[in-house]
Amino acid sequence: MKFSFQSCIILFFASIIGFTACKKLDDEPSNIGRVTQISRLYISFSDYQASNSSLKNMIIVDPADTNNLDNIYQYLSPAKGGGPIIFSPDAKAVFQASATGAATQDTFIRYIPFNNDIYGIPGPSVGIGYTGFTNVKGVGFYTYAQQNGTSGSSTIPFLLAVSDKDTDRSMLYAIANPSGKGSNGGARIIDKQINLGKVVPSSLTLIGSGNEKAVLVGFNNDGTNKGSGFAVYTGLKTELIDRAKDTIVISDNFRPVMKVYIKGKTGLGPVCYAINKKLLAVTAGKEVLFFKNPDEIFSGAGDKEISPDYVVGGTNTGLEEPWGIAIDDRLNEGKFFYVSDLTNKTISRFLLTDQGNASPKITAKKYGTLTPNYIFLDGRSTPQF
């Protein structure tokens, strides 16, 4: 059955099951040759009304790399407004935190496993609840593969999250095997909570590959008056697996190996790391900042100051308050990056080759009156279902 976006809006008010799948199949190019490729844009909407339990807070644009952004699935998770969001092909699940703000005080991160990864259909949401999950600024999914003698290997998955609780109270949380830590999981939720000291987080992302990933925590305040930047934490295997599961790890016991300050830039927002494109992007003010070769930038020790390699911003971009950022990291097929704008309530799509005061290739796409907050792009050339 074919639906327009307007038809979907009508259907979601008539639906009581919390999930409506809506596809617009006309005026789209043929998918021949694309059957093993995925380009799914996850949009987490900050809107929440206590009196409206059917207000959908997630849309999946699938595919996102065709000639419009109209192919959508609408989804309702119990999050009180959509905050940071990621999809993990390893977990075959979406993780979504709530929108920030004292008014909602949502203390859950939503684990949303897929009923069908081929068609991108999410199943029922499970709440991973903990009192610290208010004002979550970023989430990540880390897997450690270890050899178990002659009996083979196993993978230990961790959901990571950072919350902004102000100086000396902000935390980095680690939840092992998050698929079993939901409302009915029966196991303790938090495996590690690490105090970030003077670092007040604005984002979280993982960089690197394999077991040796590093945690990159963005900040606009680290108690030094040196400006905004990133704290780099390594040794995840040692901290999360080898050491005892402390109730709270003090900041002195898990220090960043380096801090990287961004010269002249403040107000850092969400981050996107693209390992294949060798790019890292972060929103700041009315701009999107791009850094080439992030694995090199964020390696080493000590403190350093850097400048963006290039910036996208200006009147032609149409960006007033850019927030969420997502890069299509497919090595050959990935050609775009996407930006959500909190003021304009839009999603814009740019070419990855764009720099400076560039005009987007898809401008000011709105989804009713909803406010797109964080976004995430799942781009896979040869997915393993």
XYZ file of C-alpha atoms in Angstrom:
385
model
C 0.000 0.000 0.000
C 1.289 3.487 -0.854
C 1.126 6.376 1.562
C 2.120 10.020 1.473
C 3.560 11.652 4.562
C 0.230 13.371 5.152
C -1.538 10.015 5.012
C 0.851 8.683 7.621
C 0.018 11.544 9.962
C -3.659 10.641 9.694
C -2.898 6.971 10.314
C -0.775 7.524 13.400
C -3.599 9.323 15.149
C -5.854 6.373 14.326
C -3.315 3.791 15.440
C -3.073 2.436 18.974
C -0.159 0.076 18.498
C 2.622 2.673 18.636
C 4.153 1.829 15.257
C 3.177 2.838 11.742
C 5.291 1.924 8.712
C 4.885 4.413 5.881
C 6.526 4.148 2.490
C 6.284 6.570 -0.414
C 7.239 4.477 -3.426
C 6.314 6.780 -6.309
C 8.737 9.118 -8.102
C 11.733 7.266 -6.634
C 14.519 5.832 -8.805
C 14.695 2.101 -9.280
C 16.438 0.139 -6.537
C 17.964 -2.270 -9.046
C 21.599 -2.722 -8.088
C 20.936 -1.355 -4.584
C 19.540 -4.501 -2.982
C 22.670 -5.091 -0.895
C 23.118 -1.443 0.051
C 21.649 0.411 2.994
C 21.282 4.150 3.510
C 18.985 4.718 6.491
C 18.753 8.025 8.273
C 17.458 7.883 11.852
C 15.900 11.130 13.070
C 15.217 11.558 16.783
C 12.607 14.261 17.449
C 12.750 16.238 20.681
C 9.001 16.866 20.821
C 7.134 15.582 23.867
C 3.691 16.277 25.303
C 2.578 14.522 28.461
C -1.015 14.660 27.214
C -0.208 13.120 23.804
C 0.983 9.536 24.158
C 0.940 8.970 20.379
C 3.425 11.709 19.435
C 6.018 9.826 17.413
C 9.612 10.677 18.251
C 11.593 8.729 15.640
C 11.469 8.603 11.852
C 13.616 6.348 9.650
C 14.263 7.732 6.161
C 14.948 4.680 3.993
C 16.644 5.092 1.587
C 18.071 8.515 2.388
C 20.349 8.882 -0.640
C 17.700 9.112 -3.389
C 16.172 12.296 -4.805
C 14.146 13.226 -1.719
C 13.791 12.441 1.985
C 10.170 11.320 1.808
C 10.532 7.536 2.220
C 9.740 7.237 5.915
C 8.854 4.888 8.712
C 7.354 6.528 11.775
C 7.972 4.995 15.180
C 6.828 5.746 18.702
C 9.213 4.852 21.509
C 8.363 5.674 25.129
C 11.222 8.209 25.287
C 9.980 11.570 26.560
C 11.216 13.341 23.493
C 13.969 11.890 21.331
C 17.590 12.631 22.302
C 20.879 10.995 21.189
C 20.304 8.073 18.831
C 22.470 5.402 17.191
C 21.914 2.192 15.263
C 24.320 -0.734 15.699
C 24.480 -3.423 12.978
C 26.203 -5.668 15.545
C 23.285 -5.371 17.952
C 20.718 -5.056 15.133
C 19.102 -2.444 17.323
C 18.520 1.259 17.828
C 19.523 2.948 21.086
C 17.704 6.196 21.849
C 18.016 8.430 24.898
C 15.434 10.996 25.877
C 15.588 14.680 25.052
C 17.345 16.776 27.667
C 15.523 19.077 30.049
C 14.418 19.076 33.659
C 10.744 19.057 32.665
C 10.766 15.448 31.444
C 13.277 13.753 33.779
C 13.236 10.595 31.674
C 15.654 8.086 33.223
C 15.633 5.487 30.434
C 17.668 4.701 27.353
C 15.511 2.839 24.843
C 16.774 -0.396 23.316
C 14.820 -1.070 20.114
C 15.754 -4.370 18.418
C 14.868 -4.820 14.777
C 12.175 -7.289 13.814
C 13.642 -7.301 10.314
C 17.020 -5.802 9.450
C 16.542 -6.357 5.712
C 13.562 -4.023 5.546
C 14.554 -1.854 8.503
C 11.558 -2.602 10.680
C 12.099 -1.926 14.408
C 10.270 -3.980 17.005
C 8.958 -3.110 20.468
C 11.060 -0.809 22.639
C 12.629 -1.972 25.909
C 13.599 0.555 28.574
C 17.063 0.414 30.153
C 16.443 2.439 33.269
C 18.873 4.141 35.642
C 18.610 7.330 37.665
C 21.699 8.751 35.948
C 20.153 8.665 32.475
C 18.908 12.249 32.559
C 20.524 14.834 30.313
C 22.294 12.169 28.243
C 24.568 13.866 25.706
C 25.745 10.892 23.690
C 25.581 7.117 23.316
C 27.896 4.584 21.690
C 28.136 0.831 21.159
C 31.453 -0.899 21.863
C 32.228 -4.584 21.288
C 35.269 -6.452 22.539
C 36.132 -9.755 20.842
C 38.186 -12.119 22.956
C 39.601 -15.604 22.416
C 38.401 -18.238 24.874
C 41.290 -20.683 24.726
C 40.576 -23.519 22.305
C 36.822 -23.196 22.662
C 36.544 -20.298 20.220
C 35.913 -16.598 20.631
C 33.179 -14.483 22.142
C 32.111 -10.881 21.874
C 31.245 -8.712 24.855
C 29.000 -5.778 23.898
C 28.797 -2.529 25.875
C 26.406 0.370 25.595
C 28.197 3.582 26.563
C 26.519 6.849 27.543
C 27.606 10.216 28.926
C 25.367 12.460 30.998
C 25.802 16.138 31.761
C 25.473 16.571 35.534
C 27.796 19.591 35.700
C 31.367 19.767 37.045
C 32.527 16.803 39.143
C 29.161 15.071 38.718
C 29.080 14.154 35.019
C 29.415 10.449 34.267
C 30.463 7.981 31.618
C 28.292 4.856 31.970
C 29.006 1.369 30.630
C 26.274 -1.274 30.364
C 27.490 -4.763 29.419
C 25.157 -6.932 27.318
C 22.509 -4.194 27.073
C 20.009 -6.489 25.350
C 19.564 -8.261 28.695
C 19.393 -5.119 30.822
C 15.888 -3.952 30.056
C 12.925 -3.547 32.333
C 12.604 -7.299 32.765
C 16.287 -8.183 32.530
C 16.806 -9.003 36.197
C 20.516 -8.029 36.143
C 22.020 -4.866 37.528
C 21.955 -2.159 34.923
C 25.301 -0.364 35.266
C 28.595 -2.239 35.050
C 30.765 0.869 35.321
C 30.096 4.512 36.079
C 33.120 6.712 35.651
C 33.242 10.239 37.023
C 34.469 12.687 34.364
C 35.759 15.249 36.848
C 35.906 18.757 35.389
C 34.885 17.564 31.912
C 31.225 18.406 31.281
C 30.286 16.330 28.225
C 28.593 17.654 25.090
C 28.895 14.452 23.030
C 30.282 10.922 22.900
C 31.632 8.955 19.975
C 33.989 6.020 19.450
C 36.962 6.290 17.103
C 39.321 3.672 15.740
C 38.623 0.078 14.764
C 38.514 -3.387 16.274
C 39.142 -3.840 19.989
C 41.292 -0.731 20.260
C 38.628 1.918 20.012
C 38.972 5.141 21.966
C 36.178 7.170 23.546
C 35.971 10.759 22.393
C 34.034 12.968 24.819
C 33.239 16.436 23.521
C 33.078 19.319 25.979
C 32.507 23.050 26.200
C 33.836 23.180 29.748
C 36.691 21.195 31.268
C 37.672 23.592 34.052
C 40.751 24.970 32.262
C 39.378 28.013 30.412
C 41.141 26.749 27.274
C 37.917 26.513 25.291
C 35.856 23.760 23.733
C 37.269 20.467 22.540
C 37.534 16.739 23.104
C 38.880 14.470 25.825
C 40.300 11.173 24.558
C 40.009 8.053 26.715
C 41.755 4.782 25.820
C 42.178 1.404 27.493
C 38.522 0.415 27.303
C 39.283 -3.289 27.613
C 41.317 -2.715 30.776
C 38.683 -0.518 32.373
C 35.528 -2.330 31.326
C 36.590 -5.969 31.394
C 39.776 -6.492 33.386
C 39.070 -4.301 36.398
C 36.487 -5.032 39.040
C 33.066 -3.520 38.499
C 33.447 -0.558 40.824
C 30.326 1.260 41.899
C 31.879 4.583 40.862
C 35.315 5.027 39.295
C 36.771 8.363 40.391
C 38.092 10.627 37.646
C 41.703 10.221 38.826
C 41.517 6.498 38.003
C 40.421 6.938 34.389
C 41.973 10.070 32.994
C 41.926 11.206 29.371
C 45.223 10.462 27.634
C 44.941 13.768 25.789
C 42.739 16.801 25.248
C 42.300 18.482 21.883
C 41.034 22.074 21.913
C 39.412 23.675 18.860
C 40.817 27.121 18.260
C 38.248 29.916 18.286
C 35.191 27.628 18.321
C 32.646 27.217 21.099
C 29.241 25.662 21.636
C 30.105 22.207 20.329
C 27.154 19.906 19.667
C 26.855 16.308 18.415
C 29.670 14.558 16.554
C 29.898 12.174 13.611
C 32.970 10.005 13.004
C 33.385 8.487 9.516
C 36.186 5.926 9.559
C 36.146 5.167 5.816
C 35.959 8.805 4.751
C 38.604 9.732 7.349
C 36.471 12.589 8.603
C 35.100 13.830 11.893
C 32.373 16.481 11.935
C 30.882 18.448 14.815
C 28.277 21.198 14.893
C 29.219 24.486 16.557
C 27.121 27.635 16.569
C 25.852 28.172 13.010
C 28.544 25.990 11.442
C 29.564 22.406 10.834
C 33.285 21.847 11.461
C 35.180 19.124 9.573
C 38.476 17.504 10.560
C 40.485 15.245 8.260
C 42.333 12.151 9.498
C 40.783 12.099 12.990
C 42.635 8.926 13.964
C 45.859 10.919 13.709
C 44.485 14.051 15.363
C 43.270 12.163 18.413
C 46.318 9.938 18.921
C 49.208 10.652 21.227
C 49.241 12.251 24.654
C 49.046 15.650 26.295
C 47.103 18.696 25.115
C 47.042 20.393 21.744
C 45.077 23.014 19.835
C 43.743 22.488 16.329
C 41.633 24.303 13.744
C 39.024 22.746 11.452
C 40.276 21.695 8.034
C 37.170 23.300 6.597
C 33.777 24.623 7.658
C 30.280 24.534 6.171
C 28.254 27.591 7.148
C 26.770 30.821 5.826
C 23.529 32.210 4.459
C 23.408 29.855 1.472
C 23.446 26.807 3.714
C 20.153 27.792 5.334
C 21.548 26.665 8.694
C 20.479 28.701 11.716
C 21.052 26.282 14.600
C 22.642 23.116 13.169
C 22.644 20.292 15.662
C 22.598 16.660 14.557
C 25.223 15.629 11.990
C 25.491 12.387 10.010
C 27.956 11.334 7.287
C 27.306 8.540 4.782
C 30.510 6.584 5.403
C 30.157 4.007 2.623
C 33.518 3.912 0.876
C 32.219 4.183 -2.688
C 28.516 4.991 -2.461
C 28.619 7.539 0.379
C 28.286 10.995 -1.164
C 26.290 13.045 1.363
C 26.166 14.431 4.856
C 22.986 15.399 6.697
C 22.284 18.155 9.232
C 19.316 18.755 11.515
C 18.446 22.331 12.449
C 16.700 23.055 15.739
C 15.489 26.538 14.819
C 14.272 25.785 11.307
C 12.991 22.286 12.253
C 14.593 20.924 9.102
C 16.849 18.231 7.708
C 19.284 19.349 4.987
C 21.458 17.135 2.802
C 24.794 18.346 1.441
C 27.424 16.806 -0.798
C 30.473 15.581 1.081
C 32.551 17.732 -1.256
C 30.755 20.905 -0.109
C 32.718 23.513 1.807
C 32.088 27.051 2.990
C 28.854 28.832 2.129
C 27.440 25.960 0.059
C 23.796 25.384 -0.796
C 22.378 22.024 0.284
C 21.284 19.538 -2.350
C 18.077 18.886 -0.422
C 16.960 21.961 1.468
C 14.773 22.522 4.489
C 12.920 19.205 4.618
C 10.301 19.357 7.364
C 8.259 16.600 8.983
C 5.151 18.445 10.044
C 5.873 20.639 13.058
C 8.286 18.150 14.670
C 11.757 19.316 15.741
C 14.549 17.041 14.450
C 17.151 16.697 17.177
C 19.931 14.090 16.943
C 20.391 12.066 13.748
C 22.322 8.939 12.750
C 23.072 7.457 9.325
C 23.378 3.685 8.880
C 25.240 3.246 5.591
C 26.244 -0.275 4.530
C 27.445 -1.402 1.109
C 27.357 -5.157 1.714
C 25.389 -5.794 4.897
C 25.337 -9.218 6.503
C 21.745 -9.926 7.536
